[in-house]
PDB file of C-alpha atoms in Angstrom:
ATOM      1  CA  UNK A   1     124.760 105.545 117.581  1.00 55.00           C
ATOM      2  CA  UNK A   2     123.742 108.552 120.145  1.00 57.00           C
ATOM      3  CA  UNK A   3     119.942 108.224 118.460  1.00 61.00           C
ATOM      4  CA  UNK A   4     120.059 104.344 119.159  1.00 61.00           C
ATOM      5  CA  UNK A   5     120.833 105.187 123.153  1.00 64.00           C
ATOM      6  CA  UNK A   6     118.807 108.337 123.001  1.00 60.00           C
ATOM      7  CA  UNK A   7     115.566 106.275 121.816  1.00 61.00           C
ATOM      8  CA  UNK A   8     116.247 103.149 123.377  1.00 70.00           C
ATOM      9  CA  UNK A   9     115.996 101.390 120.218  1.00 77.00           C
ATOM     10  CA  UNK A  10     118.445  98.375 118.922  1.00 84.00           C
ATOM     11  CA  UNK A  11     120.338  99.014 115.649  1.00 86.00           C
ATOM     12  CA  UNK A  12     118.478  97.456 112.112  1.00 89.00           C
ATOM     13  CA  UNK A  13     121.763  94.837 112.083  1.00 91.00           C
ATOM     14  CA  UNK A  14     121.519  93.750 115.296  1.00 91.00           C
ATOM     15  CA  UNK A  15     117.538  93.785 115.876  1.00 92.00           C
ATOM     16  CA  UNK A  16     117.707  91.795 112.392  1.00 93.00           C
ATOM     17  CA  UNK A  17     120.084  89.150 114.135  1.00 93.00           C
ATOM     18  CA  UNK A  18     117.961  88.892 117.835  1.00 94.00           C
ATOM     19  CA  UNK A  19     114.987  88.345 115.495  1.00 94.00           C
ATOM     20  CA  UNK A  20     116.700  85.682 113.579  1.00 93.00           C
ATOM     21  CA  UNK A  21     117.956  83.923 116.583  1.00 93.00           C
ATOM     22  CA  UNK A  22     114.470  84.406 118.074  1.00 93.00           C
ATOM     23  CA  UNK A  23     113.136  82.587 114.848  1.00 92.00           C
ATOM     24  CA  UNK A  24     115.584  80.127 114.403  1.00 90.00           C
ATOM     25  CA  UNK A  25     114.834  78.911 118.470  1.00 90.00           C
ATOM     26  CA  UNK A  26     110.944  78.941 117.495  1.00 89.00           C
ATOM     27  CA  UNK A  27     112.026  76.289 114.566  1.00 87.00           C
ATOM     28  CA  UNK A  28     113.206  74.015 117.708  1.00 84.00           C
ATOM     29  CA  UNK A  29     109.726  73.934 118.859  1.00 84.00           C
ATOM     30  CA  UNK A  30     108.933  69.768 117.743  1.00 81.00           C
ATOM     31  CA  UNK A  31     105.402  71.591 116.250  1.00 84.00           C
ATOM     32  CA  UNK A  32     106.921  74.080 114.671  1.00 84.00           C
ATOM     33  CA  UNK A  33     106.114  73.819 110.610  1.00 88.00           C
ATOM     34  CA  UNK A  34     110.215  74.951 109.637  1.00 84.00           C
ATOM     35  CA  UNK A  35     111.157  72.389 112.643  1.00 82.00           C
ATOM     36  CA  UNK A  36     115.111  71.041 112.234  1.00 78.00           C
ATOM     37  CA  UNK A  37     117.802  70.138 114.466  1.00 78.00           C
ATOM     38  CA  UNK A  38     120.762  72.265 115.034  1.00 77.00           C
ATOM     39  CA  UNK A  39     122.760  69.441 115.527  1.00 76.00           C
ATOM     40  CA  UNK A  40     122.949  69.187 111.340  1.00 76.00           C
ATOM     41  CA  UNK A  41     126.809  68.475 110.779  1.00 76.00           C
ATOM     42  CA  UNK A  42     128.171  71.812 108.365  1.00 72.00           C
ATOM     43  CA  UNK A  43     127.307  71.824 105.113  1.00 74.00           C
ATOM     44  CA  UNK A  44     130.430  69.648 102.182  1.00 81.00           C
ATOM     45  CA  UNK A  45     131.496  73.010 100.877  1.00 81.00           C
ATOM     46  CA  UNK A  46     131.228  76.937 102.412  1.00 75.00           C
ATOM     47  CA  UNK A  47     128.124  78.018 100.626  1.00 79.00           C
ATOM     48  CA  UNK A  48     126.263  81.477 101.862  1.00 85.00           C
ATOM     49  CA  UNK A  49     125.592  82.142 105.337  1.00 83.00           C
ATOM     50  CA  UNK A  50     122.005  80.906 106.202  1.00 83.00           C
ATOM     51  CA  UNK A  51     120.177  81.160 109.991  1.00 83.00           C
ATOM     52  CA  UNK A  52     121.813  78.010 110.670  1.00 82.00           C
ATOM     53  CA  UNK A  53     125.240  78.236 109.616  1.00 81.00           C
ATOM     54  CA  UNK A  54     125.590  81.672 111.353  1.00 86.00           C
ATOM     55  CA  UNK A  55     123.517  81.137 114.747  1.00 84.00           C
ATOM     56  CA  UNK A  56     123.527  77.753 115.143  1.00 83.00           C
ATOM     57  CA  UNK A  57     126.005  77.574 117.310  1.00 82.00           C
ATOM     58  CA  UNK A  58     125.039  80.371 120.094  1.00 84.00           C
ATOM     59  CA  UNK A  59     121.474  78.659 120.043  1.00 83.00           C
ATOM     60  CA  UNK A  60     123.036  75.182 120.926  1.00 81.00           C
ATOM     61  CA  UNK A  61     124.775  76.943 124.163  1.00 80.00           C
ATOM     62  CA  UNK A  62     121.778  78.058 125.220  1.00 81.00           C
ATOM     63  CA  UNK A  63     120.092  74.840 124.233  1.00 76.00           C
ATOM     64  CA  UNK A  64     121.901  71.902 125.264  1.00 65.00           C
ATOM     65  CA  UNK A  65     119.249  69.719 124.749  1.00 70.00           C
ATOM     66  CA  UNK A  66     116.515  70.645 122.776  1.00 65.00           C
ATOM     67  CA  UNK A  67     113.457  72.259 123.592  1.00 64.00           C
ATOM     68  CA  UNK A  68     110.770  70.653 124.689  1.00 62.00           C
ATOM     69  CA  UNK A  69     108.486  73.155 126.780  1.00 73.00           C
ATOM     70  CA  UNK A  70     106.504  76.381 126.484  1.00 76.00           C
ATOM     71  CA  UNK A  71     108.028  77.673 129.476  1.00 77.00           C
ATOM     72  CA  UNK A  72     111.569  77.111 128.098  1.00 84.00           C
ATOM     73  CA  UNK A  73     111.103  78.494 125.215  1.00 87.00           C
ATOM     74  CA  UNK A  74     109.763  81.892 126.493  1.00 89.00           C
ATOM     75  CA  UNK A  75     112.788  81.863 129.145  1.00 89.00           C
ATOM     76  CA  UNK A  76     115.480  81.436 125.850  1.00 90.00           C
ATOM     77  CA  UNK A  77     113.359  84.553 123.887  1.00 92.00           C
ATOM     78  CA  UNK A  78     113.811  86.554 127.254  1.00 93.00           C
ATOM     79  CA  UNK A  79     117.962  85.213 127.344  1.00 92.00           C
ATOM     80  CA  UNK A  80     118.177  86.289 123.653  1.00 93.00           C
ATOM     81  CA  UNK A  81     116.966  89.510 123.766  1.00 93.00           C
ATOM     82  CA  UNK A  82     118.707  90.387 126.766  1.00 92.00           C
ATOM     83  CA  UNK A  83     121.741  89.357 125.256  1.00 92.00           C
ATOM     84  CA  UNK A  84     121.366  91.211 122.714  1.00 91.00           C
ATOM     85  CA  UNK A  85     120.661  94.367 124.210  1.00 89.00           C
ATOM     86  CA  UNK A  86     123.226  93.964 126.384  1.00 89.00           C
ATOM     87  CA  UNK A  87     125.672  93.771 123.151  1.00 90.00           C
ATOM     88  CA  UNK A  88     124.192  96.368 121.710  1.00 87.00           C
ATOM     89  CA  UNK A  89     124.858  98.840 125.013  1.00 82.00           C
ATOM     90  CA  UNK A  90     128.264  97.300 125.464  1.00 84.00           C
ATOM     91  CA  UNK A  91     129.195  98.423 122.136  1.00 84.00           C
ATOM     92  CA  UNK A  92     128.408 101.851 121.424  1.00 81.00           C
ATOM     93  CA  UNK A  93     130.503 104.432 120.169  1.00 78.00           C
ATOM     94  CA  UNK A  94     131.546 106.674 122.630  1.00 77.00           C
ATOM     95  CA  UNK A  95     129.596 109.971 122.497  1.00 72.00           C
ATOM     96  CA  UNK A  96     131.917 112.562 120.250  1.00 68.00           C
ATOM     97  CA  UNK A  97     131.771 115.652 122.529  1.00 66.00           C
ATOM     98  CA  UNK A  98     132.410 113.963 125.690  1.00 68.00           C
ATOM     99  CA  UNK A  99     134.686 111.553 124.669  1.00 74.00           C
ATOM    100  CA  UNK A 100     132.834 108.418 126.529  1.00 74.00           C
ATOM    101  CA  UNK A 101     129.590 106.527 126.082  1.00 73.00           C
ATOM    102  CA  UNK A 102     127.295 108.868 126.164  1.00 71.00           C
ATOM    103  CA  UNK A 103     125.193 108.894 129.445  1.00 72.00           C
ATOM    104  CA  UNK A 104     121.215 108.773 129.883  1.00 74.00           C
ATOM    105  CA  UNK A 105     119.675 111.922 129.112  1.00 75.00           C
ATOM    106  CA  UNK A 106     118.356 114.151 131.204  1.00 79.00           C
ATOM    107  CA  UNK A 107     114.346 113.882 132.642  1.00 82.00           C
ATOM    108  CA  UNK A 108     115.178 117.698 133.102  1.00 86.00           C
ATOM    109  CA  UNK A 109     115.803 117.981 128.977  1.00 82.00           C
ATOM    110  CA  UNK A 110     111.961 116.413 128.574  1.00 79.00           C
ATOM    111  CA  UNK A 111     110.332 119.396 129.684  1.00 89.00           C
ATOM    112  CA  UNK A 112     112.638 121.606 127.162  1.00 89.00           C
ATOM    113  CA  UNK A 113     110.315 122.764 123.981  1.00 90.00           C
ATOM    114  CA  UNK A 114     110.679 120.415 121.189  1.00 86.00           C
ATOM    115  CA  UNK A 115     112.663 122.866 119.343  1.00 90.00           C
ATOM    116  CA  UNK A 116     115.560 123.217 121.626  1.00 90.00           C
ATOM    117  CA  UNK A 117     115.824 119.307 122.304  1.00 85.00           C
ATOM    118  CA  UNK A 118     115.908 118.694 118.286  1.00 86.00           C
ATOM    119  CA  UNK A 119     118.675 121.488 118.272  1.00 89.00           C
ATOM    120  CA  UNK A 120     120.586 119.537 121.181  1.00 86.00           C
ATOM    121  CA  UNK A 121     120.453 116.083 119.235  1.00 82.00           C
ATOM    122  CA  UNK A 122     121.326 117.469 115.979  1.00 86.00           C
ATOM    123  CA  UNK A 123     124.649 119.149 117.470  1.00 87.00           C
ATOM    124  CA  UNK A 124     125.281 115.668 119.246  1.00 80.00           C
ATOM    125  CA  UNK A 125     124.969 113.969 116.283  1.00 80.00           C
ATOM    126  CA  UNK A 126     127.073 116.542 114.123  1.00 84.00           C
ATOM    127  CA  UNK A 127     124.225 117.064 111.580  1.00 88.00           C
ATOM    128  CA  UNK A 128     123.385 120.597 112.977  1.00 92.00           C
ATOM    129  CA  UNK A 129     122.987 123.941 110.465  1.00 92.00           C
ATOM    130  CA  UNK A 130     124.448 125.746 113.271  1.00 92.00           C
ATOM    131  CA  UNK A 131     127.876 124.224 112.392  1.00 94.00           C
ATOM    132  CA  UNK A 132     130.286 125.309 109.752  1.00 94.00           C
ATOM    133  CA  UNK A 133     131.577 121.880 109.255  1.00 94.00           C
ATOM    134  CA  UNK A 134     127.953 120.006 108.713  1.00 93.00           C
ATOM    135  CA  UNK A 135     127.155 123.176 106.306  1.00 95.00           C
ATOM    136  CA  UNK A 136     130.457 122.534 104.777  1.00 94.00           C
ATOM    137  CA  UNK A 137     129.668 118.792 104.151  1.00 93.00           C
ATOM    138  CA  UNK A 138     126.634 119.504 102.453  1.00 94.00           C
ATOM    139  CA  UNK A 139     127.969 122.517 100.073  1.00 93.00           C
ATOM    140  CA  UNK A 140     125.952 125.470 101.666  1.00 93.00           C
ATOM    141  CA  UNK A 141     128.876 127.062 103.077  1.00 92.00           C
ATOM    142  CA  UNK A 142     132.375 127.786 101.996  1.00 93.00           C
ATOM    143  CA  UNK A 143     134.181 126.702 104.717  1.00 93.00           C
ATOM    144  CA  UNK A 144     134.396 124.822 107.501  1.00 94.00           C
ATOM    145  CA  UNK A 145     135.904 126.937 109.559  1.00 95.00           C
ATOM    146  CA  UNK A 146     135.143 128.205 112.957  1.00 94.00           C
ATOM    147  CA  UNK A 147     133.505 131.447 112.379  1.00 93.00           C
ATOM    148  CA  UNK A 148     134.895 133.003 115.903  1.00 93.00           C
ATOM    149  CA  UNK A 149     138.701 131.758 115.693  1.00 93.00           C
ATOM    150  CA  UNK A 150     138.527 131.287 111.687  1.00 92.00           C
ATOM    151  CA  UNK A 151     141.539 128.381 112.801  1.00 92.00           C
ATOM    152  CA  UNK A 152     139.800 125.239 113.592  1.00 92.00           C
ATOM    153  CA  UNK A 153     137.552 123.405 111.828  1.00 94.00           C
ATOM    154  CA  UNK A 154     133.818 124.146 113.509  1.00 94.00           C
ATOM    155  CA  UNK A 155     132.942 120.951 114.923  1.00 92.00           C
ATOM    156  CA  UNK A 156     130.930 120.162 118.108  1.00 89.00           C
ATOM    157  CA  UNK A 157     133.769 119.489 120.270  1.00 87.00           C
ATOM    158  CA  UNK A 158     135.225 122.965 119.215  1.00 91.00           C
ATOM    159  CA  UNK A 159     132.220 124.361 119.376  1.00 89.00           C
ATOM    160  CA  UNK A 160     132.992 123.895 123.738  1.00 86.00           C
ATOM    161  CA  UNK A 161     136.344 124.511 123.020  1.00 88.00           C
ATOM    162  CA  UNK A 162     136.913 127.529 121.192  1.00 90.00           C
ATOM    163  CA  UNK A 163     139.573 130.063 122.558  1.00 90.00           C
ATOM    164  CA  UNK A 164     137.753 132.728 120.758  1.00 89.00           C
ATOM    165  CA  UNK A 165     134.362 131.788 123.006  1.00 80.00           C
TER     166      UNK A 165
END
């Protein structure tokens, strides 16, 4: 999740879903080639999930009656990607050292040589060679171990919280 809010990029899932909803308003356009109404009663029997059956419904709140104009239809694109950013934002993970939703990073961090800043996301992210536990994971160490207190397991949040540091 951290690389998601660190690049300022939406999840595959949920950029997947905006796009669908984005597709399945375009299909209200009245000269749109895949034009249908949203208004379709459900289908007899629970089939698979298609655009329709799964965002239907959050297009006809935003669409009470139809679409009609150009301008409309570029304000509901805006109102569904902001919604969906917004979603996205509301529900990240809470960052694993700091134990809340991890805050903007740093302009200061830019000017840090690549090196160092690729070191500082991998030990966000816990994927780092510098700990025992990620080395551990991926059978090139023995244990996973903190190699100061030998006690707790040698995560990032120990990493900060070692009594042996």
């Amino acid at each position: 999740d951290h690389l998601h809010a660190e690049s300022k990029v939406l999840p595959v899932r949920q950029h997947c879903e905006m796009l669908s909803k984005q597709f399945l308003l375009a299909t209200q356009k009245p000269s749109h080639p895949n034009n249908r109404s949203l208004n379709k009663p459900p289908p007899p029997r629970p089939m698979k999930q298609t655009l329709d059956t799964k965002h239907s419904e959050s297009l006809r709140n935003i669409l009470p009656n139809g679409l009609t104009e150009n301008d409309i239809y570029k304000r509901k694109l805006k109102e569904i990607h902001t919604n969906s950013v917004s979603t996205a934002i509301n529900n990240q993970a809470v960052n694993k050292v700091l134990q809340i939703p991890a805050p903007q990073i740093d302009p200061s961090e830019k000017s840090l040589p690549r090196r160092t800043r690729s070191m500082l996301s991998q030990l966000r992210s816990g994927y780092s060679s510098m700990l025992n536990s990620y080395l551990f994971a991926i059978n090139a160490s023995d244990t996973d171990k903190c190699p100061l207190c030998h006690t707790e397991t040698h995560t990032t949040v120990h990493l900060f919280n070692c009594t042996a540091n």
